mmCIF file of C-alpha atoms in Angstrom:
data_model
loop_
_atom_site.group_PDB
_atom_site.id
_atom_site.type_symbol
_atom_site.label_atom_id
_atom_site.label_comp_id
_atom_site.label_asym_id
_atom_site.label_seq_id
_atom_site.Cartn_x
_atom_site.Cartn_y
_atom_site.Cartn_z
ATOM 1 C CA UNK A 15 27.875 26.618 20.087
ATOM 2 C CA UNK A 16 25.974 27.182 16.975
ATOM 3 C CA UNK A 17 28.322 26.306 14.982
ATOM 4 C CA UNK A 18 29.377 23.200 16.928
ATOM 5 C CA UNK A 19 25.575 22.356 16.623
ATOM 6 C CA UNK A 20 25.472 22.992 12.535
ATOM 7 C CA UNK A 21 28.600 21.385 11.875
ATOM 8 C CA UNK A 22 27.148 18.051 13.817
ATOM 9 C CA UNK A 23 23.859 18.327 12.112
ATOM 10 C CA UNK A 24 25.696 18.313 8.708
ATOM 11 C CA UNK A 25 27.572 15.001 9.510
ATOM 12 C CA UNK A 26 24.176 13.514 10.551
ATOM 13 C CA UNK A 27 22.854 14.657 7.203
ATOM 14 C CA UNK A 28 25.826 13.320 5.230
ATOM 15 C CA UNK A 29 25.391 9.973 7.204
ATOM 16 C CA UNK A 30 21.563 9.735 6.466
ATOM 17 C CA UNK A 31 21.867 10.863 2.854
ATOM 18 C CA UNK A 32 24.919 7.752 2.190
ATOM 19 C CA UNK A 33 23.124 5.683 4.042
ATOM 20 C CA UNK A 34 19.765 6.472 2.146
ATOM 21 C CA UNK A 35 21.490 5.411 -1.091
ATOM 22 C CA UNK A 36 22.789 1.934 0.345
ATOM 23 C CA UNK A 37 19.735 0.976 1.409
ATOM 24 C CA UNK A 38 17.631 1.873 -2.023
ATOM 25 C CA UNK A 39 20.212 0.283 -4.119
ATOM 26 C CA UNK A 40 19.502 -2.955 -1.343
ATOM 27 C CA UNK A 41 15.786 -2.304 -1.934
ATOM 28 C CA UNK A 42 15.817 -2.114 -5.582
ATOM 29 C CA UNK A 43 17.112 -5.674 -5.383
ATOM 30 C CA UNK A 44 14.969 -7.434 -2.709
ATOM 31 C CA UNK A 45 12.281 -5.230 -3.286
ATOM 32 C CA UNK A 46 9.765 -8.537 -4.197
ATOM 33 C CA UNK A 47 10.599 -10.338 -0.949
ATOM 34 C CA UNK A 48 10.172 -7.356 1.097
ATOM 35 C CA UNK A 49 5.893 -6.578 -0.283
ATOM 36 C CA UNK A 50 5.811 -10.300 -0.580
ATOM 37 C CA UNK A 51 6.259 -9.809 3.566
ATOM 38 C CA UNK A 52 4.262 -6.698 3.828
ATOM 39 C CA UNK A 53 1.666 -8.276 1.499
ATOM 40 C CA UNK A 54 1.462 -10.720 3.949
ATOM 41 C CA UNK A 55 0.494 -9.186 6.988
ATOM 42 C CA UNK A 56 -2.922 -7.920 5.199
ATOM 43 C CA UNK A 57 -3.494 -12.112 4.315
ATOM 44 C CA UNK A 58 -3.053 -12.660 7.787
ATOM 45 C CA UNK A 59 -5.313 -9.776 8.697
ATOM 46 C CA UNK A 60 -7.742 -11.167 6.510
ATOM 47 C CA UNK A 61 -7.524 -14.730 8.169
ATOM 48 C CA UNK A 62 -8.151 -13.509 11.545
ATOM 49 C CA UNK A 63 -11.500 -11.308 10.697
ATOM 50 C CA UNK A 64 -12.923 -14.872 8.359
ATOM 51 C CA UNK A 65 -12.452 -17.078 11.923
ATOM 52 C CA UNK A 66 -13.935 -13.700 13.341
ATOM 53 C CA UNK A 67 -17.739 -14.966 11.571
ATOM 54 C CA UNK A 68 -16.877 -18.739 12.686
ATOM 55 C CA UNK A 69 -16.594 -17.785 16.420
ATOM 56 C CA UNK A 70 -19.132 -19.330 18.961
ATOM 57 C CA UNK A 71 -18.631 -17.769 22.512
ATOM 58 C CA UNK A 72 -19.073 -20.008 25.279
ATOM 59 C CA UNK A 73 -17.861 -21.116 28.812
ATOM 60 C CA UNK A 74 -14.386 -20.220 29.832
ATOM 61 C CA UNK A 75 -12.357 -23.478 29.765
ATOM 62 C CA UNK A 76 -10.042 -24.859 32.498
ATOM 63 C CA UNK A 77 -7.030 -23.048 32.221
ATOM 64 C CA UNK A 78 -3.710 -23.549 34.748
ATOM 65 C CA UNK A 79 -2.805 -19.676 34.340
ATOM 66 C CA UNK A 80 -6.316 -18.025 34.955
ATOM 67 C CA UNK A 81 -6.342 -20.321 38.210
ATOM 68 C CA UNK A 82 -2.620 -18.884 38.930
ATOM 69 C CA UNK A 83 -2.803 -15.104 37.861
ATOM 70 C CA UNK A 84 -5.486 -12.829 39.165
ATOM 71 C CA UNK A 85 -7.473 -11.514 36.827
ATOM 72 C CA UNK A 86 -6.985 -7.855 35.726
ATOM 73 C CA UNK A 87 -10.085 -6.687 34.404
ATOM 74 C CA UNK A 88 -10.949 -5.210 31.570
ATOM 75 C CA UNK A 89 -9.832 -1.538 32.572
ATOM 76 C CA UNK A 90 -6.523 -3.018 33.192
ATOM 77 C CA UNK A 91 -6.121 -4.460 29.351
ATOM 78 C CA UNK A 92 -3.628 -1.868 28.437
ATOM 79 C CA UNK A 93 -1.417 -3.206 30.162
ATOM 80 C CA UNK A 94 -0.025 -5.760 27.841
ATOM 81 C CA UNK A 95 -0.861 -3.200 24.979
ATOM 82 C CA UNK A 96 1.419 -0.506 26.201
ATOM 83 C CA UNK A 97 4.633 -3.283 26.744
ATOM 84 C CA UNK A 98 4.181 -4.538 23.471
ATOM 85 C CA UNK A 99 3.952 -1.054 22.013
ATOM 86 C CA UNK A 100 7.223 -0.366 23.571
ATOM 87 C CA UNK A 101 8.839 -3.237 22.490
ATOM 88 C CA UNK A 102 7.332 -2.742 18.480
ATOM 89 C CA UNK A 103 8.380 0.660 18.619
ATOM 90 C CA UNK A 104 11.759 -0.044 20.124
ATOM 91 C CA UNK A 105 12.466 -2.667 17.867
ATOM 92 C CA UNK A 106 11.600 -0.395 14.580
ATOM 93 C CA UNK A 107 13.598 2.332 15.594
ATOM 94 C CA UNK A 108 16.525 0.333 16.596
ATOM 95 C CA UNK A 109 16.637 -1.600 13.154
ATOM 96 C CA UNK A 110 16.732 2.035 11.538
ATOM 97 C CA UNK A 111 19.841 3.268 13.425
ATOM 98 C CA UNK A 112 22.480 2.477 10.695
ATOM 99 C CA UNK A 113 20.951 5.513 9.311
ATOM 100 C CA UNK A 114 22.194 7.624 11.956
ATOM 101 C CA UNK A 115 24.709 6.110 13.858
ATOM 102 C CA UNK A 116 28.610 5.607 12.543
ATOM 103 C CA UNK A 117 29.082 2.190 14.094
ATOM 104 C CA UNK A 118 26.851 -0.456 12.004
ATOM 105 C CA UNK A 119 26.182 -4.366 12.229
ATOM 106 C CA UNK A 120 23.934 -4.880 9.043
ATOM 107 C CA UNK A 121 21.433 -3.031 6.329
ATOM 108 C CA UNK A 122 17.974 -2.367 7.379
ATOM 109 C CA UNK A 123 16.517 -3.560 4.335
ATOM 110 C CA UNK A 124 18.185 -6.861 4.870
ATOM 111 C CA UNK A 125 17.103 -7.088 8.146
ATOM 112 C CA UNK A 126 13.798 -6.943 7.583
ATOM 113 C CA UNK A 127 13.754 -9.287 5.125
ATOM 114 C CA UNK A 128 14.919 -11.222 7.137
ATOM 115 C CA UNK A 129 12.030 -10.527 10.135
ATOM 116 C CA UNK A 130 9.468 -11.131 7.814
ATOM 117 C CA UNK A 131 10.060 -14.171 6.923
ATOM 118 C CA UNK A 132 10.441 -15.199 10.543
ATOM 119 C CA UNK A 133 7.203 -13.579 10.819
ATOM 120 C CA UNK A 134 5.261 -14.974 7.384
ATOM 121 C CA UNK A 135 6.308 -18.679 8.169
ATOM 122 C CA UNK A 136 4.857 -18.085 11.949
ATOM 123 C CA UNK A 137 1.588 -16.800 10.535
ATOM 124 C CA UNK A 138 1.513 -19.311 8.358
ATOM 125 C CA UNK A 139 1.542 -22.357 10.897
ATOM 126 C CA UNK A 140 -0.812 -19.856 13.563
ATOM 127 C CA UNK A 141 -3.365 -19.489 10.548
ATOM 128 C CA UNK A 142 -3.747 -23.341 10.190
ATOM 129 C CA UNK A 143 -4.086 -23.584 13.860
ATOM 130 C CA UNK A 144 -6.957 -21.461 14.471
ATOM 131 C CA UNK A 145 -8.882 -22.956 11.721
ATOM 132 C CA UNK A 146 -8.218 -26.289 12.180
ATOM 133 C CA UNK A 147 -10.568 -26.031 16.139
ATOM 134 C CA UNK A 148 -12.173 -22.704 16.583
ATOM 135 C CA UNK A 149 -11.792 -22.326 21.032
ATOM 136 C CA UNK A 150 -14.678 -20.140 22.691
ATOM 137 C CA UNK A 151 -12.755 -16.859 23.304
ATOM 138 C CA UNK A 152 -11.561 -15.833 26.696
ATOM 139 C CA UNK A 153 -11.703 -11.677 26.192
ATOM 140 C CA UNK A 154 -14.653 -9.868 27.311
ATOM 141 C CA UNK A 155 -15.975 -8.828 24.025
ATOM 142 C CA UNK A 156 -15.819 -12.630 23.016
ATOM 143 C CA UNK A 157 -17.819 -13.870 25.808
ATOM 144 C CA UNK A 158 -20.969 -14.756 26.057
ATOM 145 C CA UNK A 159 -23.749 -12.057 25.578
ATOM 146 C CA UNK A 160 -21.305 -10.054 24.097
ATOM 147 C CA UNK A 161 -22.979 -8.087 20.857
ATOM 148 C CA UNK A 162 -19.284 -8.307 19.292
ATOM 149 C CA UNK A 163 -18.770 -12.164 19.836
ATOM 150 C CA UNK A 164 -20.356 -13.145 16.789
ATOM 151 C CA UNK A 165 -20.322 -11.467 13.409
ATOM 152 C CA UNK A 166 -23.520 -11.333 10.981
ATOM 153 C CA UNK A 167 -22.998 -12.616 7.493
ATOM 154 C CA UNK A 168 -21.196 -10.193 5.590
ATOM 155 C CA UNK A 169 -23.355 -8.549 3.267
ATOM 156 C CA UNK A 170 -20.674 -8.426 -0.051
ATOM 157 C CA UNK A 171 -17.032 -9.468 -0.424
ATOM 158 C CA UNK A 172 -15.621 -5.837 0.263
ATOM 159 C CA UNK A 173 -17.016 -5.983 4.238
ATOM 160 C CA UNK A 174 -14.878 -9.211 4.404
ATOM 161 C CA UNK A 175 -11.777 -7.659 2.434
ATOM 162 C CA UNK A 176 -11.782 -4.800 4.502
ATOM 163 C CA UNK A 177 -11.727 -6.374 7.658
ATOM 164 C CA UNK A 178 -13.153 -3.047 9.601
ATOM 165 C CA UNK A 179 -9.379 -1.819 10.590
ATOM 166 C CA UNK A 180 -8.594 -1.054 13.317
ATOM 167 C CA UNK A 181 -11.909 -2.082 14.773
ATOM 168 C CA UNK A 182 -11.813 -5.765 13.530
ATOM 169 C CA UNK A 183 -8.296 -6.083 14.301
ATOM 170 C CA UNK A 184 -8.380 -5.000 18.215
ATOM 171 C CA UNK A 185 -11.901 -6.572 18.904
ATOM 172 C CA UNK A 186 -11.245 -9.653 17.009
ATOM 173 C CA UNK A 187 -12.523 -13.527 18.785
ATOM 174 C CA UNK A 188 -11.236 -16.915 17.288
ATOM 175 C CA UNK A 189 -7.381 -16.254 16.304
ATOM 176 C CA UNK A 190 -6.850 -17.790 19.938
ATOM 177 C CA UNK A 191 -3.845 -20.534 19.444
ATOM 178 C CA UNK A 192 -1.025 -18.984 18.971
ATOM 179 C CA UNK A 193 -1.140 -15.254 20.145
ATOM 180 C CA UNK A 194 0.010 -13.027 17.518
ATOM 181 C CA UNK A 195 1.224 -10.462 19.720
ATOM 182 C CA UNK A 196 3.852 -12.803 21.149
ATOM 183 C CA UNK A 197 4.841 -13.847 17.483
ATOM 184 C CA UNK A 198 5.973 -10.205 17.224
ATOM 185 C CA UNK A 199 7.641 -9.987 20.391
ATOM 186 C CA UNK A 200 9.529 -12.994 19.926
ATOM 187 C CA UNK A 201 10.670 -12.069 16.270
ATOM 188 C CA UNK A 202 12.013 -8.850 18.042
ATOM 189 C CA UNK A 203 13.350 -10.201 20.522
ATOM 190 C CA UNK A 204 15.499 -13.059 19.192
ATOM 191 C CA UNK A 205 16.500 -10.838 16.166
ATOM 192 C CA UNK A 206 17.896 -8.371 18.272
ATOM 193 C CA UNK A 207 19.426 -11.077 20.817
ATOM 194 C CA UNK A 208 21.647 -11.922 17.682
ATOM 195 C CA UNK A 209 22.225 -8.541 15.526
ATOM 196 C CA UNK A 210 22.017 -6.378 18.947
ATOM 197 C CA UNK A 211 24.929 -5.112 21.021
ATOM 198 C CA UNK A 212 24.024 -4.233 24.373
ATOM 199 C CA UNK A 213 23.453 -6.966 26.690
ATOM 200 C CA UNK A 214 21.766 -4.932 28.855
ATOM 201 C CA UNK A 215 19.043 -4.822 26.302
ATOM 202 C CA UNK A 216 19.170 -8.342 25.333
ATOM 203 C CA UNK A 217 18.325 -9.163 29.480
ATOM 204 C CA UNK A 218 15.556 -6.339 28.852
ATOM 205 C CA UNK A 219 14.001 -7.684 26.154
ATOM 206 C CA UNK A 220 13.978 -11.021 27.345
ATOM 207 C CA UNK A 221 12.131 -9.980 30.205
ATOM 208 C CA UNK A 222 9.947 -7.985 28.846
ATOM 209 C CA UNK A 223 8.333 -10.806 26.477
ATOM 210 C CA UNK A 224 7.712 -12.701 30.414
ATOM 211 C CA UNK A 225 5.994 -10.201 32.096
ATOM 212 C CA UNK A 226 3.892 -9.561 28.455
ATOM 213 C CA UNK A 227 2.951 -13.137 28.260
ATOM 214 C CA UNK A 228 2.057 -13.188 32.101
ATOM 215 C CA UNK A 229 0.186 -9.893 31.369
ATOM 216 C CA UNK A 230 -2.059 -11.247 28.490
ATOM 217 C CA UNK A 231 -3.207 -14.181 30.223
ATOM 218 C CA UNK A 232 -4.164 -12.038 33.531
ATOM 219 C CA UNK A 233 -5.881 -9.882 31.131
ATOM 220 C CA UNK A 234 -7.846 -12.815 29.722
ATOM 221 C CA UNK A 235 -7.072 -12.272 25.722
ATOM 222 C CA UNK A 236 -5.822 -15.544 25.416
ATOM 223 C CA UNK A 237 -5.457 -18.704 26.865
ATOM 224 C CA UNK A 238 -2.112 -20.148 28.714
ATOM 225 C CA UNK A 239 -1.688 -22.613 25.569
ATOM 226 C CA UNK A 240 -1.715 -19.590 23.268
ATOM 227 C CA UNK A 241 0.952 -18.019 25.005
ATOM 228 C CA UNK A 242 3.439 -21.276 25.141
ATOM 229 C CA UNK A 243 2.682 -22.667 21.914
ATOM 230 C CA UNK A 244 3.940 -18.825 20.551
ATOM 231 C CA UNK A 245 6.989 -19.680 22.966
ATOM 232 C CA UNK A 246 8.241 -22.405 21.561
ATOM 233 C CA UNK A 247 7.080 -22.407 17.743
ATOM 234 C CA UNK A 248 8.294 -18.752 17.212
ATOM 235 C CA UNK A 249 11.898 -20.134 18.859
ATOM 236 C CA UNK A 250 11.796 -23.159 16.393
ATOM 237 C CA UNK A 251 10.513 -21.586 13.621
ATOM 238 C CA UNK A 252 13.055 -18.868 13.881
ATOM 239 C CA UNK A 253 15.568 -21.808 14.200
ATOM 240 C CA UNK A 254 15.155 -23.139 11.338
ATOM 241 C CA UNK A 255 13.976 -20.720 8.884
ATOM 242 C CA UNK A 256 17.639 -18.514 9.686
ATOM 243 C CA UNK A 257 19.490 -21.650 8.916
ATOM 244 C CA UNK A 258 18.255 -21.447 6.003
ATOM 245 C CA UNK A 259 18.636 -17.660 4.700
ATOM 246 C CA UNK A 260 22.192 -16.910 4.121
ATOM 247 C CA UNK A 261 23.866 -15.018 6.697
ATOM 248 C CA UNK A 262 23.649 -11.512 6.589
ATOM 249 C CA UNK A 263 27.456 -9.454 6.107
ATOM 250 C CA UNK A 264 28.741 -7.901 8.951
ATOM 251 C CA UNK A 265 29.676 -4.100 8.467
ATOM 252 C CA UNK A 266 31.769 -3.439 11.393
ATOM 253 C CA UNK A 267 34.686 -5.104 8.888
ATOM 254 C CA UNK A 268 34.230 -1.997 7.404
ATOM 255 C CA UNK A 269 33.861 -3.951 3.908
ATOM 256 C CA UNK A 270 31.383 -2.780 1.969
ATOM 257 C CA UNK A 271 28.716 -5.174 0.455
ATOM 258 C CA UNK A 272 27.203 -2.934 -2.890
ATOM 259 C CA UNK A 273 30.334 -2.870 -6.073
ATOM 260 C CA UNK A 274 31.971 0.886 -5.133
ATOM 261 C CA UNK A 275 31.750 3.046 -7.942
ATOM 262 C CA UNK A 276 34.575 5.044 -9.461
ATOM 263 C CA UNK A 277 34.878 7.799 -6.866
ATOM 264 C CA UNK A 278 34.398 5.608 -4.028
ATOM 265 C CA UNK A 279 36.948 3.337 -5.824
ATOM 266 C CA UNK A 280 39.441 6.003 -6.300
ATOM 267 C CA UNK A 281 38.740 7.399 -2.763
ATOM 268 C CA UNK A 282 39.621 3.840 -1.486
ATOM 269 C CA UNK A 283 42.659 3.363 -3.455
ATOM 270 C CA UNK A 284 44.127 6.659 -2.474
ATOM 271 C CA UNK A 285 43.395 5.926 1.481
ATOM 272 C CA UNK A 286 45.719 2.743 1.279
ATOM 273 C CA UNK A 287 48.452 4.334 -0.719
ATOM 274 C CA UNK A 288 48.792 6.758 1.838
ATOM 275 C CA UNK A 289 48.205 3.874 4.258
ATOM 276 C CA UNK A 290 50.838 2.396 2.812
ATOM 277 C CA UNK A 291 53.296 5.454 2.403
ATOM 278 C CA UNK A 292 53.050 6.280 6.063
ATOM 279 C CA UNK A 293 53.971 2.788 7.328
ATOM 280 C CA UNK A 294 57.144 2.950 5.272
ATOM 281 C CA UNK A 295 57.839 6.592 6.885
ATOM 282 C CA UNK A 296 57.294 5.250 10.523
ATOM 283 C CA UNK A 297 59.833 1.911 9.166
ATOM 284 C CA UNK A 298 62.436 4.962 8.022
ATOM 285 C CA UNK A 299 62.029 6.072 11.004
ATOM 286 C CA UNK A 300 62.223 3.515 13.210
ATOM 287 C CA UNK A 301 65.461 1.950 11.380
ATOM 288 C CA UNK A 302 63.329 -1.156 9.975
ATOM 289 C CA UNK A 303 63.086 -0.798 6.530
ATOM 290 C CA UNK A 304 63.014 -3.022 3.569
ATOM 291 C CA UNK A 305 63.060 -6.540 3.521
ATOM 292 C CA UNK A 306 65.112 -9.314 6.640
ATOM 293 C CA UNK A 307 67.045 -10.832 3.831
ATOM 294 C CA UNK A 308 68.164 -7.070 2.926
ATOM 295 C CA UNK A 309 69.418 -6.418 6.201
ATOM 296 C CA UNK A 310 71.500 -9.739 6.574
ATOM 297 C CA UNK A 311 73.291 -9.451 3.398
ATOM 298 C CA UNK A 312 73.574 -5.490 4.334
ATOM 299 C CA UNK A 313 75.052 -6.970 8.035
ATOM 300 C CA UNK A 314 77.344 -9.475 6.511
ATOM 301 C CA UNK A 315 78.789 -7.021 3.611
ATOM 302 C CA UNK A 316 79.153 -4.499 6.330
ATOM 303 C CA UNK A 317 81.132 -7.323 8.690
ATOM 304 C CA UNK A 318 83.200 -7.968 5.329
ATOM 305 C CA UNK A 319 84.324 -4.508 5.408
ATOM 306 C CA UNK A 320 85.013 -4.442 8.609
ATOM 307 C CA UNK A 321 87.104 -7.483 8.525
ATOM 308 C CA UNK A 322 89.013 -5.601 5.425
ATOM 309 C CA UNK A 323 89.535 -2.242 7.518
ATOM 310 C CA UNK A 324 91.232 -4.145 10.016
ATOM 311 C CA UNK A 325 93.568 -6.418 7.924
ATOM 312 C CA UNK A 326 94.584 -3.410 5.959
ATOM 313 C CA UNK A 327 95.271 -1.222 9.691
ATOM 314 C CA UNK A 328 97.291 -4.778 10.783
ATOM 315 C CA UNK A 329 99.111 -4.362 7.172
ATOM 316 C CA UNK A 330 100.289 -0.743 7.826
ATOM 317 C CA UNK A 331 101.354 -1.449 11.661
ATOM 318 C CA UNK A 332 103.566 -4.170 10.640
ATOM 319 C CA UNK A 333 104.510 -2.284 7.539
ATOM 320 C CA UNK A 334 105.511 0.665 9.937
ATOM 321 C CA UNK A 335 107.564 -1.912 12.111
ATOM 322 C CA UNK A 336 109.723 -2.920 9.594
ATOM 323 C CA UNK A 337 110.796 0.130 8.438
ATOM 324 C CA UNK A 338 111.900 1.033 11.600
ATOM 325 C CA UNK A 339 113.485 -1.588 12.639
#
């Protein structure tokens, strides 16, 4: 048993060591794209804590799902957390499995190139939404007599730059329309709907961005419009913006997308020769070798001889008739 187990953990390693050195020779080449993305996520940050000090709370407005969802409460607000925590966390880990498993649909630093700019061109378009009409916010903390619904004037440029993380970030009010939260879930989910492989998982996932959407409007951190503008402009956005990107290559081909260097080359070359050498031993064997043309003129010099044999047998019986007559 031990050694069973130290022999498996030693392919594992060899797998995640290869695969290590893939993936930094991908990430020494789209490394700019990749903090360009990353870079991003602080900018949007950033956005969402400035609408933070234009935020007025005031009366809920009229909205179709508070009227058809019963409300929660606040105690209940983890709700939506904890689904979208699974699904994040999911999501990362599954996008890291080439590093682990043998069978492999694309690199993970392609991939998430890839997701973030899905994600960068959503923020983009949900950054110029919330500032172009700031809505009173629906959460608790953004409500009316509220100590967090406003923010004071920051008192120098770092309070701003810092955005009070995680504090600003989870009791933020302003970045209502549309809900981040579902532009990550969406990402996920359509990313995996088209690089994933169980469709078990894709029916999972799929429902699991419903019942989050249902579960942040019945928890009252955003509005029903919110939640179905981030329906259909992640879907369109994502639309469009992968049209665009060049497809990513598909590894279960087996071909292999970085130049192979000499080893690898010579490892290759000496896998098809034998490749090659035993499908001519299993054609020796099986009668079928060499080339169709081959084997007719072999068939129709063999049906020559053949004919000759029997001419020269006719010969000597006739021969033999003769002479005795």
């Amino acid at each position: 048993m031990t050694i069973y187990i130290a022999r498996e953990a030693s392919k594992v390693w060899r797998k995640v060591t290869t695969e290590t050195s893939v993936e930094l020779s991908l990430l020494r080449e789209k490394w700019g794209l990749l903090l360009a993305g990353i870079v991003f996520q602080y900018i949007h940050g950033l956005a969402a804590r400035g609408v933070h000090y234009l935020h007025r709370p005031g009366p809920l407005l009229q909205d179709l799902g508070f009227m058809a969802l019963p409300e929660l409460g606040q105690d209940k607000g983890y709700l939506s957390e904890s689904i979208f925590a699974s699904i994040f966390a999911s999501f990362v880990l599954w996008t890291f499995h080439p590093f682990i498993y043998h069978s492999k649909r694309f690199y993970t630093v392609l991939i998430w190139r890839r997701v973030l700019a899905f994600l960068v061109a959503s923020q983009v378009l949900r950054i110029i939404t919330f500032y172009s009409t700031q809505l009173p916010g629906p959460n608790y903390h953004c409500r009316e007599g509220s100590k967090l619904a406003t923010l004071p004037p920051p008192n120098n440029v770092f309070e701003v730059l810092l955005i009070n993380f995680p504090r600003g970030v989870l009791f933020g009010c302003g970045d209502l329309i549309f809900s981040s939260h579902m532009i990550f879930t969406l990402v996920f989910v359509r990313t995996y709907h088209k690089y994933g492989s169980k469709r078990f998982v894709k029916l999972l996932a799929w429902f699991m961005a419903i019942v989050q959407s249902l579960l942040i409007i019945a928890s009252r951190k955003h509005y029903s419009v919110d939640v179905v503008v981030a329906w259909y402009t992640v879907n369109l956005v994502v639309f469009f913006v992968d049209n665009k990107l060049p497809e990513m290559p598909d590894r279960t081909n087996g071909v292999p997308l970085l130049p192979l260097s000499t080893r690898e080359k010579d490892g290759r070359l000496k896998e098809e020769k034998d490749s090659r050498l035993k499908e001519e031993f299993h054609k020796l064997l099986n009668g079928n070798h060499g080339d169709p043309t081959d084997r007719r003129q072999r068939a129709q010099m063999n049906g020559r001889h053949d004919e000759d044999i029997n001419h020269a047998h006719s010969t000597l019986s006739d021969a033999a008739v003769n002479g005795g007559t």
